[in-house]
Each structure stands twice: as structure tokens, then as C-alpha cells.
Amino acid sequence: MSEYTIGDLAKKLNITTRTIRYYDQKGLVKPSRVSESGYRLYSDEQVKQLKLIDLLLEDQLKRNKAETQKLEEQNKKIIQLQKVLSKPNNIAEVTDITKIMNNETRYKEVTRSMWKLSAVEITVELVGMAFIAYCIINKMNTAAYISVAILVVSLIAMSFVLLKNYYQKVAYICPNCDYKFVPELKSFMFAAHTPHTRKLRCPNCHKKSYCLETVR
């Protein structure tokens, strides 16, 4: 059975000797024995324990980062709402915090519905591609060509209907003047966008920027 000093163990696991001593003090990983000269000696069992602790710490760090990112996104939304509330011209539109929360709930419902319809479209695409592959394998060339044409037309039509349905439910808030507006369908369709913003020209201040998406 292999034995390691604190220095050997630190090099093997790429951690500091101070960390190993800390784990010893806290009773997390104790040495297998102490030599006559007073050296702490660790076995392969302690190596496994230290590796497990390292994995647990890395997993916790990842979860903390994900939670931090989620909180940062929520903070951005809160800041945006504070900006909207601070403008006199928006008091009529956003009368109280209850209305804001209702709008947020409705927006989540809209995006959830959008994802469900997208999943249906993806399913249709996969089924269509599988059938086309079957036709090609079985040398049913005519059926394959017809299937490709039908699939392409169907996907284009479904994408347009999906996008138009989404367009009819959302509006945008300009980050420069906090003006809420509905863009033209063409501008909406071809604008660069993120999951919660779209690059549009505000009809009020005429500045083009990433506008915050909300419900109508």
C-alpha cells in the first residue's frame, strides 16, 4: 500500500499543504498514521477522499455560478423596471407593482407557449427527415423528392405562423426613452435579438438599440 507525506499528496492532487492540514483539523480527511518522526502519512484511501471533496467543491462552485447568473438576470430586470417606473410618461402604463408582476407572468406564458410550438416544429422536421432517409435507402427517389419539397414548404409555413403568433403577443421598451412600442412585422422578423431583447429603432426617440421584450 502506497503512503504519502503531506508534500507528496499536495503535488499529486495539485493542492496546497495548507488545504490538507485544514481538512485534517476539521476532521474531514485524517492521515492513516503518524510516523515515529511525527510525519503525517496518507494512504490511497485518503487520496480518494480528497479527490471526492475536490469534485464536490467543483460541483458546488458550478451551482453557485449558475445561481449567481440567475440572480444577475433578475437584477437586470428589476433595474429596467425601476427605470420604467421612474419616468412620468410611463406612470399611466405601469400603475403599480402588481401590474408589473402580472406582465412578467404573462410574458413567461407567451415564451413557454413559443417553446412548445417550436418543439412541435422540430418533431415534424425529425419525422420528415427520417421518412426521407427511409425513401433514399429503399431507392424510392420520387417519394424522397416529393417529401423534401413538402417538408421544406411545411417548415417555412410553420416558422412563419409561429413567428407571427409570437409577434402578435409582444411589445418592446426602448432603453433610451422607456417608450413602449410595437415594431413593424418586417423589422421584427429580421432584427438581431437575444432571448429577451431585440435590436429595433424606437419610433419615439428614433434610436436603434436592443429593446426589452414584454407583453402587449
Short mmCIF file of C-alpha atoms in Angstrom, two decimals, residues 6 9-10 13-29 42 50 53-54 57:
data_model
loop_
_atom_site.label_atom_id
_atom_site.label_comp_id
_atom_site.label_asym_id
_atom_site.label_seq_id
_atom_site.Cartn_x
_atom_site.Cartn_y
_atom_site.Cartn_z
CA ILE A 6 1.66 15.99 3.03
CA LEU A 9 -0.04 14.43 -1.52
CA ALA A 10 -0.16 18.13 -2.33
CA LEU A 13 -3.52 16.34 -6.22
CA ASN A 14 -2.29 19.83 -7.17
CA ILE A 15 -3.49 21.39 -3.91
CA THR A 16 -1.68 23.20 -1.11
CA THR A 17 -0.33 21.58 2.04
CA ARG A 18 -2.32 24.19 3.97
CA THR A 19 -5.53 22.80 2.48
CA ILE A 20 -4.63 19.25 3.57
CA ARG A 21 -3.83 20.45 7.10
CA TYR A 22 -7.15 22.33 7.18
CA TYR A 23 -9.05 19.15 6.25
CA ASP A 24 -7.14 17.33 9.00
CA GLN A 25 -8.06 19.97 11.60
CA LYS A 26 -11.73 19.82 10.60
CA GLY A 27 -11.74 16.02 10.74
CA LEU A 28 -12.59 15.65 7.05
CA VAL A 29 -9.50 13.73 5.96
CA TYR A 42 -1.67 9.28 3.96
CA LEU A 50 -9.53 14.25 -1.13
CA ILE A 53 -14.04 16.53 -1.74
CA ASP A 54 -12.50 18.33 -4.73
CA LEU A 57 -16.41 21.60 -4.26
#
